[in-house]
PDB file of C-alpha atoms in Angstrom:
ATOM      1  CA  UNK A   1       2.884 -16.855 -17.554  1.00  0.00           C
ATOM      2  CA  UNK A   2       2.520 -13.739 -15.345  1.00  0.00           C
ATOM      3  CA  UNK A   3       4.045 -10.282 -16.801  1.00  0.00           C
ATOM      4  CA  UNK A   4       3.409  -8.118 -14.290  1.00  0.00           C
ATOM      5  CA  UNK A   5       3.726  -7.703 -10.874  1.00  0.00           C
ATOM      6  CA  UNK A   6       1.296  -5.466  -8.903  1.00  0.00           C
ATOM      7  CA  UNK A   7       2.821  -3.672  -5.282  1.00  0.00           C
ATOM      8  CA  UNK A   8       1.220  -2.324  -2.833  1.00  0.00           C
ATOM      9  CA  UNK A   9       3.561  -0.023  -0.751  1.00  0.00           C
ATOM     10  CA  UNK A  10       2.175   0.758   2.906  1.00  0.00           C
ATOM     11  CA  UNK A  11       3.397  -2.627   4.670  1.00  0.00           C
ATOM     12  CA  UNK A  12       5.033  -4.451   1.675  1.00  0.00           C
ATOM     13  CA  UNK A  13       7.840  -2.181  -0.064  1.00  0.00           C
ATOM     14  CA  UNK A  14       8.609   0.199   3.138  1.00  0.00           C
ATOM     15  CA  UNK A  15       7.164   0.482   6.701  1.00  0.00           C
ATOM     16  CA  UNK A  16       5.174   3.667   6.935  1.00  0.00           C
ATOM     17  CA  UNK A  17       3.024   2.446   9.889  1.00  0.00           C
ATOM     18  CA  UNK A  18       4.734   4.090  12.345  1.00  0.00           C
ATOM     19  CA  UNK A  19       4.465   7.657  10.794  1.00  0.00           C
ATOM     20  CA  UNK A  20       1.048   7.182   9.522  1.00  0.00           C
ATOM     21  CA  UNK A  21       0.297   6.350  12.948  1.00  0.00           C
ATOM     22  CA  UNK A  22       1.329   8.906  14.877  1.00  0.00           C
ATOM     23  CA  UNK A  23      -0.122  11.797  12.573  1.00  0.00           C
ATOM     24  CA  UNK A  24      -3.504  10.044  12.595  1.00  0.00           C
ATOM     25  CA  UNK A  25      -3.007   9.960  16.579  1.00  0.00           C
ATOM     26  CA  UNK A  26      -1.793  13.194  16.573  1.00  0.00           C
ATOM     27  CA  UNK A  27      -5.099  14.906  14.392  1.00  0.00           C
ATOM     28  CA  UNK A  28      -7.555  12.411  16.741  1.00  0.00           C
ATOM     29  CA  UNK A  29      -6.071  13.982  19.874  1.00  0.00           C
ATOM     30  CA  UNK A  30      -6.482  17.671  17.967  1.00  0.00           C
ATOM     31  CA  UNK A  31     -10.248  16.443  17.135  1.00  0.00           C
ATOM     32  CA  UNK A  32     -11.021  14.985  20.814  1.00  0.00           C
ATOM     33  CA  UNK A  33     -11.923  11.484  18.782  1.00  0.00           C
ATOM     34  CA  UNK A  34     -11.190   7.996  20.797  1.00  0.00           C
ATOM     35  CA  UNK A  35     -10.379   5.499  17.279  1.00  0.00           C
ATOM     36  CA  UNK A  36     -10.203   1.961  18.790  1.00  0.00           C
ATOM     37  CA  UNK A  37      -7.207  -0.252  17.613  1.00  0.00           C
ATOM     38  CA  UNK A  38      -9.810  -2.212  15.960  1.00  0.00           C
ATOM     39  CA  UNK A  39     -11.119   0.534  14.032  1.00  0.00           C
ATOM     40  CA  UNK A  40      -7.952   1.608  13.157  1.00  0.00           C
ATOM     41  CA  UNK A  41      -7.020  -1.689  11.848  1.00  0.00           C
ATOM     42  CA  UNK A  42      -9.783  -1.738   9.800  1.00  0.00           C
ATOM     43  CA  UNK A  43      -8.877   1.399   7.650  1.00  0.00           C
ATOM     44  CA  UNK A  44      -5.286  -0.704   6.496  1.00  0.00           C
ATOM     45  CA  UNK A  45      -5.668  -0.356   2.985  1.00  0.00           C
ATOM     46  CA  UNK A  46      -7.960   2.851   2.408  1.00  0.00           C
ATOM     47  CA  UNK A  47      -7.186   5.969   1.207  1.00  0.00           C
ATOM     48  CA  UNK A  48      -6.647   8.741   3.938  1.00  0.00           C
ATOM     49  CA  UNK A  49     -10.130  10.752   1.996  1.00  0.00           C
ATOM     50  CA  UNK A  50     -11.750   6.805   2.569  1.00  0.00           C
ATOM     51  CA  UNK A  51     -11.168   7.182   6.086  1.00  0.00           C
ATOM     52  CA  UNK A  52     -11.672  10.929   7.163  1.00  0.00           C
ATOM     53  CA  UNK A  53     -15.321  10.122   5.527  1.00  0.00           C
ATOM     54  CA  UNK A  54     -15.426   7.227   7.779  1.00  0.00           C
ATOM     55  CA  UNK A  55     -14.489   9.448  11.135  1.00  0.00           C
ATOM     56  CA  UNK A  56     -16.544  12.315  10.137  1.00  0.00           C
ATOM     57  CA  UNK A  57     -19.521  10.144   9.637  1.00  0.00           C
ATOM     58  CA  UNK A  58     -18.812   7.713  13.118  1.00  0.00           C
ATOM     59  CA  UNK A  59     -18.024  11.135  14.920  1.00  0.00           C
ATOM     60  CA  UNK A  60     -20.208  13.422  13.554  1.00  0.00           C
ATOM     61  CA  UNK A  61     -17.080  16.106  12.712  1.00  0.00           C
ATOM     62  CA  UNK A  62     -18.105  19.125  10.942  1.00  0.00           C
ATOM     63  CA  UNK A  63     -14.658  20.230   9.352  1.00  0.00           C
ATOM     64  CA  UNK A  64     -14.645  19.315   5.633  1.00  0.00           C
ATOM     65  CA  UNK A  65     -13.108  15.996   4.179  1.00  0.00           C
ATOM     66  CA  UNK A  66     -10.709  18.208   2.639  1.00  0.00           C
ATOM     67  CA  UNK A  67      -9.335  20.008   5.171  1.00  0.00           C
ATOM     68  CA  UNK A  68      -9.129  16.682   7.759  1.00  0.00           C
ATOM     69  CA  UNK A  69      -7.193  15.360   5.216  1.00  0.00           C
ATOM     70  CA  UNK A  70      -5.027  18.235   4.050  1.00  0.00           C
ATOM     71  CA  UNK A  71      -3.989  18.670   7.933  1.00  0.00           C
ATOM     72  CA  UNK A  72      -3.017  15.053   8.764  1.00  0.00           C
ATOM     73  CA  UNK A  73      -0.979  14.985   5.069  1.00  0.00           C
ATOM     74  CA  UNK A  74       0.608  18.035   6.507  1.00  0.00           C
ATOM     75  CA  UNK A  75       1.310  16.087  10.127  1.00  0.00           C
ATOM     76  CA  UNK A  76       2.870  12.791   8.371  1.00  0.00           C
ATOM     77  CA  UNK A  77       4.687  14.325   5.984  1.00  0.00           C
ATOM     78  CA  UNK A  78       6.806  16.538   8.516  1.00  0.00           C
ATOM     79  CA  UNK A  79       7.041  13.181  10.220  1.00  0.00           C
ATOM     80  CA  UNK A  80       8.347  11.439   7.351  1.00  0.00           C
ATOM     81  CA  UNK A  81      10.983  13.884   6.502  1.00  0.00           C
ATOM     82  CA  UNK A  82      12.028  14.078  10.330  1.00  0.00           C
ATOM     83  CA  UNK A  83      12.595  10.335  10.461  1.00  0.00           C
ATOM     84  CA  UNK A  84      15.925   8.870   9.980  1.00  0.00           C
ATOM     85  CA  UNK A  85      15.119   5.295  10.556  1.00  0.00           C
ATOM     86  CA  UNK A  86      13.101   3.939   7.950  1.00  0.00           C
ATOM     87  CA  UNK A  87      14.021   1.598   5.755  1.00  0.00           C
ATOM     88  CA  UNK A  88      12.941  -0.765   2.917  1.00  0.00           C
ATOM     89  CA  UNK A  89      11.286  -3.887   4.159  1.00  0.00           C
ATOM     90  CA  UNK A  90      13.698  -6.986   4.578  1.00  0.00           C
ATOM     91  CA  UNK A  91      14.340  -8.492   1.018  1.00  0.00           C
ATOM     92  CA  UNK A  92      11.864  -6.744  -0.842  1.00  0.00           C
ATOM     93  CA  UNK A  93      14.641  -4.335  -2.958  1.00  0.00           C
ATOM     94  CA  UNK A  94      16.436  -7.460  -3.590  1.00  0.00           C
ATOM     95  CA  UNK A  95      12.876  -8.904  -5.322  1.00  0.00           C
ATOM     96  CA  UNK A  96      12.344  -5.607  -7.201  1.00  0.00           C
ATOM     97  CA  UNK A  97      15.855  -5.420  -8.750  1.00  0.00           C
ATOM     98  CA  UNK A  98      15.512  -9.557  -9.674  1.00  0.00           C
ATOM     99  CA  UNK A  99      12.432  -8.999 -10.856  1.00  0.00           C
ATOM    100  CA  UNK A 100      13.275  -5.443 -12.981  1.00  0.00           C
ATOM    101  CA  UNK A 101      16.691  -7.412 -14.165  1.00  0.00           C
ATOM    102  CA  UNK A 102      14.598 -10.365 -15.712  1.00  0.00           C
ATOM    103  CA  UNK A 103      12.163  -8.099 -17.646  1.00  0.00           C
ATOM    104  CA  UNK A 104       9.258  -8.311 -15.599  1.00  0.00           C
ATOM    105  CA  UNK A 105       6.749  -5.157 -15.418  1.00  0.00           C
ATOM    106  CA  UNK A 106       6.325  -4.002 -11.708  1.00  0.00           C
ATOM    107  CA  UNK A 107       3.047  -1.484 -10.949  1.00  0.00           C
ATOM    108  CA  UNK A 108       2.339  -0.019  -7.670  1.00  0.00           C
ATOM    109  CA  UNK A 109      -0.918   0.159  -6.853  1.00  0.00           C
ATOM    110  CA  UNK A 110      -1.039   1.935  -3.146  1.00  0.00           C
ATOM    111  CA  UNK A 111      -3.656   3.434  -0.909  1.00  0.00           C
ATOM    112  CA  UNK A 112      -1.632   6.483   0.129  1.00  0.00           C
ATOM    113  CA  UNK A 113      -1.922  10.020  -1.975  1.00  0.00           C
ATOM    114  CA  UNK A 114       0.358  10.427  -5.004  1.00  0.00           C
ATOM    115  CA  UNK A 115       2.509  12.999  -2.943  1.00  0.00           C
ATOM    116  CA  UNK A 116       3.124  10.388  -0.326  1.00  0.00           C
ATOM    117  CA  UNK A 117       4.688   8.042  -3.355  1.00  0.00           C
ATOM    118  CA  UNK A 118       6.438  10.066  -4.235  1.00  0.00           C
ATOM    119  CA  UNK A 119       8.179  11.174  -1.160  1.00  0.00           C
ATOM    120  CA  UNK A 120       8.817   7.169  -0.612  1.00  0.00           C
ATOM    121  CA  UNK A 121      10.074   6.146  -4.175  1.00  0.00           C
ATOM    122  CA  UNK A 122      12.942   9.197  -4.117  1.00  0.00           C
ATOM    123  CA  UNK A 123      14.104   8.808  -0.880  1.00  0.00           C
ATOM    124  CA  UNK A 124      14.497   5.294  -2.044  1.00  0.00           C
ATOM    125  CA  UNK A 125      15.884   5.591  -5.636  1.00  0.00           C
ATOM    126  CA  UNK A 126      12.143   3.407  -6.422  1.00  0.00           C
ATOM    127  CA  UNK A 127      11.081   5.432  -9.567  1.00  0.00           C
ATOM    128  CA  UNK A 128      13.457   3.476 -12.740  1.00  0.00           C
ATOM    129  CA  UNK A 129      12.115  -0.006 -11.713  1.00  0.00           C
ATOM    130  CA  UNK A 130       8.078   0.596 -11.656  1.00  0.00           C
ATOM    131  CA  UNK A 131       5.747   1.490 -15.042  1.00  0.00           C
ATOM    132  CA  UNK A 132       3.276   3.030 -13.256  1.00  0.00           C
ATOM    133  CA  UNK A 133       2.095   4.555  -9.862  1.00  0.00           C
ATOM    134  CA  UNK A 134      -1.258   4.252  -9.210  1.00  0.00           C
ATOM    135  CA  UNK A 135      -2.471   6.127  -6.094  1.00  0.00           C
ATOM    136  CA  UNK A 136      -5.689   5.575  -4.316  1.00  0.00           C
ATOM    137  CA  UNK A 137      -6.693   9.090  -3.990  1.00  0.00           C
ATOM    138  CA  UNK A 138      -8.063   9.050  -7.446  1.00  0.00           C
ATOM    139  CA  UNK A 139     -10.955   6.587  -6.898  1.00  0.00           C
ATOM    140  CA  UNK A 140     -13.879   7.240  -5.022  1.00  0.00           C
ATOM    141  CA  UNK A 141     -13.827   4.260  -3.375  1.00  0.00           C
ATOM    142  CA  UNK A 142     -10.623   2.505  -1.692  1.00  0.00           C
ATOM    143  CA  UNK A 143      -9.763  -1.383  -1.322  1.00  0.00           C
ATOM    144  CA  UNK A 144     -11.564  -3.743  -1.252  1.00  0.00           C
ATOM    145  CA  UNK A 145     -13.336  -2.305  -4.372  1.00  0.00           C
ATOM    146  CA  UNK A 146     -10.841  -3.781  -6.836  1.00  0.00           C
ATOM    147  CA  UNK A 147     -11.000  -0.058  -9.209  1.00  0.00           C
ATOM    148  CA  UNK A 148      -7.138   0.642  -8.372  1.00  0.00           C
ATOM    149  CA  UNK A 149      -5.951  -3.294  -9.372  1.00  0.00           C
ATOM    150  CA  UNK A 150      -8.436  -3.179 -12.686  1.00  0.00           C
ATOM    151  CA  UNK A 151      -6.448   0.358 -13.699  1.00  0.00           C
ATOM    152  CA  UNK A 152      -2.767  -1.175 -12.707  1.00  0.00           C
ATOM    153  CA  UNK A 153      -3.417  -4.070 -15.199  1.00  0.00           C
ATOM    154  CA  UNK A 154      -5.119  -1.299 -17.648  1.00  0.00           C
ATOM    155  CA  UNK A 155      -1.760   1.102 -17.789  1.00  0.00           C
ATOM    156  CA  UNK A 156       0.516  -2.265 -17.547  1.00  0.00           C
ATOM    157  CA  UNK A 157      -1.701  -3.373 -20.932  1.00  0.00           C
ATOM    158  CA  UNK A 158      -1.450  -7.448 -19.186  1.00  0.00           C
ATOM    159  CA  UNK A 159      -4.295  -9.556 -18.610  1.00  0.00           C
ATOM    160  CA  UNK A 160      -5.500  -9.998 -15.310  1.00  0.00           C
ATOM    161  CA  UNK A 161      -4.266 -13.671 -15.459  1.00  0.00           C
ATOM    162  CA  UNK A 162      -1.130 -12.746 -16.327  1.00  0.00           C
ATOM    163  CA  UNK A 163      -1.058 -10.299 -13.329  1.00  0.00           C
ATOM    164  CA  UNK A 164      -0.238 -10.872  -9.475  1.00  0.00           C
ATOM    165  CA  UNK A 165      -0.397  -8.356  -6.604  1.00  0.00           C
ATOM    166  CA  UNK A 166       1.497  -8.575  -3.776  1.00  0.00           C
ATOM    167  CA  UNK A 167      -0.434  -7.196  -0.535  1.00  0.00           C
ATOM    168  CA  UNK A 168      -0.418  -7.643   3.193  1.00  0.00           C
ATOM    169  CA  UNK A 169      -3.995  -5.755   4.778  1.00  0.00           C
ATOM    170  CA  UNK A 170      -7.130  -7.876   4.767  1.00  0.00           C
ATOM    171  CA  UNK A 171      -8.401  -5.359   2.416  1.00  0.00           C
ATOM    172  CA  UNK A 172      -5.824  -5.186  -0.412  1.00  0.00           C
ATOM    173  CA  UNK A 173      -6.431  -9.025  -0.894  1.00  0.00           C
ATOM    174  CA  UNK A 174     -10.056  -8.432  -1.015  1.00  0.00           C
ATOM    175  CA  UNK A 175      -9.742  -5.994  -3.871  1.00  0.00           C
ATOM    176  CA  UNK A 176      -7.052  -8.233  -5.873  1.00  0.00           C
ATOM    177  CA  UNK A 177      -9.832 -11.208  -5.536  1.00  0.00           C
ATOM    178  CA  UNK A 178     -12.214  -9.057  -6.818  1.00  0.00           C
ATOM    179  CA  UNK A 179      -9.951  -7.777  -9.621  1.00  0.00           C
ATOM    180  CA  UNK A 180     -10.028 -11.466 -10.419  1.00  0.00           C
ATOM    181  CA  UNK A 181      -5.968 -10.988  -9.997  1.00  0.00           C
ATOM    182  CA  UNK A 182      -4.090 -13.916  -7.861  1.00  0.00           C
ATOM    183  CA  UNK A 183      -2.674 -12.432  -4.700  1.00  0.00           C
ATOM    184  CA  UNK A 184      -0.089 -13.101  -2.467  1.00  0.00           C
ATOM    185  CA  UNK A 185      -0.460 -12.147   0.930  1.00  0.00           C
ATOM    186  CA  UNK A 186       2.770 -11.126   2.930  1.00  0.00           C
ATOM    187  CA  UNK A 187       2.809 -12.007   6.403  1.00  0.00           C
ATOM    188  CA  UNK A 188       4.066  -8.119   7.367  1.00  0.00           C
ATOM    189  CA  UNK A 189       5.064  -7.888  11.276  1.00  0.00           C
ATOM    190  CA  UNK A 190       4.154  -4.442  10.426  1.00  0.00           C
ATOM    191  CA  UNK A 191       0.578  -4.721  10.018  1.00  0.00           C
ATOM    192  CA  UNK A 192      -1.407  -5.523  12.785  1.00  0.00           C
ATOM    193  CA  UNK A 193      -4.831  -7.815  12.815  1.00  0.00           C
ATOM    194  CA  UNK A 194      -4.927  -8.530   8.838  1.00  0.00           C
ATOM    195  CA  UNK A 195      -6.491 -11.389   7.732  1.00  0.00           C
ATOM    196  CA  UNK A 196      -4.666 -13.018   4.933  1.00  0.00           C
ATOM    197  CA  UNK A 197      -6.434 -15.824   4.329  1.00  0.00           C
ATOM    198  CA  UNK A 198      -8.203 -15.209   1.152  1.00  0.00           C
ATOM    199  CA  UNK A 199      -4.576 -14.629  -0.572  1.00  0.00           C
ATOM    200  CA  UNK A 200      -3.924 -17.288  -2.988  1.00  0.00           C
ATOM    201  CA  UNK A 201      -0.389 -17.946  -1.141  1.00  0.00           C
ATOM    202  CA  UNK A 202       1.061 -16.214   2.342  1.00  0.00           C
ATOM    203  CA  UNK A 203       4.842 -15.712   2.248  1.00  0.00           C
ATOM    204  CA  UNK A 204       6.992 -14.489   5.313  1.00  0.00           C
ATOM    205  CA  UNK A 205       9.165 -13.385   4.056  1.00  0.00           C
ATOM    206  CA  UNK A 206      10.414 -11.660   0.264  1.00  0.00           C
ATOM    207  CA  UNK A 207      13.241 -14.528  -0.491  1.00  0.00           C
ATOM    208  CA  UNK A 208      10.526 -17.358  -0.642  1.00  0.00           C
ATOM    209  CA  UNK A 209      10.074 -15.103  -4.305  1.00  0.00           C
ATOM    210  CA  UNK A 210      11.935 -14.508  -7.120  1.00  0.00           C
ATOM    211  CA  UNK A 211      11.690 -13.742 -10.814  1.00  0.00           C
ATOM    212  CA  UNK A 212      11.359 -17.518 -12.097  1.00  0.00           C
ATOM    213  CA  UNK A 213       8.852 -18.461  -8.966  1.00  0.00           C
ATOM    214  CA  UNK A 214       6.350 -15.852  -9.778  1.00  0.00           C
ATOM    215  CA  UNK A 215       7.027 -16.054 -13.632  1.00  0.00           C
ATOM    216  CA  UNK A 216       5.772 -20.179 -13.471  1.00  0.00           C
ATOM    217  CA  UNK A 217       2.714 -19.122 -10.894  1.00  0.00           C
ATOM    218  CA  UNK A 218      -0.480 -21.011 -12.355  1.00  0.00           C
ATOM    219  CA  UNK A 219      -3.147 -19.204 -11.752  1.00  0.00           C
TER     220      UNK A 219
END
């Protein structure tokens, strides 16, 4: 019977995209770096220090990982505070408050740096319903290696077959497979060229889930 229910955030809980987007635009234009949308695809699901090692490596950039990342933190978060329309993903607070009401543990396990998380969960009220907030910053190495799934089911104390994670980038679902947790994959309009098919089920949206669906998955 699963127990806890893994999040990522980026894509499933609230649609970030658009800000992470234009700060990462913003800094390439500022570094005189052409990303392809391919290669920005790719990144979906790695930590911002995951991909600034990634640029400086392709592009041969001589600033330090630190400060690359420091200054497009700097660029999304004035972004994100400027921004008056973002919102919650369609039907996803309605799954966290069934879910919270019936008992069930909720984790976030997200790419983005812990001050990112936090900006997110208070401007949504997000912090009473979720255990634990695992940010990606604090591994060396960003999905697919499954490290931030294996520590969400550590802090939530549940079994890893008692766990699901809910994810939408090619590489979330690649780290919950290797976590050896069962994943399923939403079908975010949000997240451009991710391939979901290694997810154990694809949804398309959050009402095809609720608190008795997910607590009779058989994994």
């Amino acid at each position: 019977m699963i127990q806890t229910v893994i999040f990522d955030m980026d894509g499933v809980i609230v649609d970030t995209e658009p800000v992470h987007n234009y700060a990462y635009n913003q800094h390439f234009k500022a570094l005189n770096i052409d990303v392809s949308e391919e290669m920005y695809a790719s990144f979906t699901g790695n930590s911002t220090k995951n991909i600034y090692e990634k640029l400086k490596a392709k592009f041969d950039l001589t600033e330090d990982i630190s400060a690359l990342v420091e200054t497009k933190r700097n660029l999304f978060n004035d972004a994100f505070d400027k921004k008056e329309d973002l919102f919650l993903l369609d039907g996803v607070e309605n799954l966290i408050k069934d879910l919270h009401n019936n008992g069930m543990q909720l984790v976030l396990a997200s790419s983005s740096a812990n001050v990112t998380i936090e900006r997110v969960f208070n401007r949504f009220n997000l912090n009473h319903y979720f255990t634990y907030k695992v940010s990606g910053e604090d591994f060396p190495k960003s999905k697919p290696h499954p490290a931030i799934f294996q520590k969400a089911a550590f802090l939530a104390q549940t079994p890893i077959e008692n766990c699901i994670v809910i994810e939408d980038s090619t590489n979330g679902i690649l780290a919950s497979k290797a976590a050896g947790i069962y994943c399923v994959g939403y079908n975010s309009l949000h997240s451009k060229l991710q391939d979901l098919s290694q997810a154990d089920r694809i949804i398309q949206h959050f009402d095809e889930l609720n608190f008795n669906t997910i607590r009779n998955i058989k994994i």
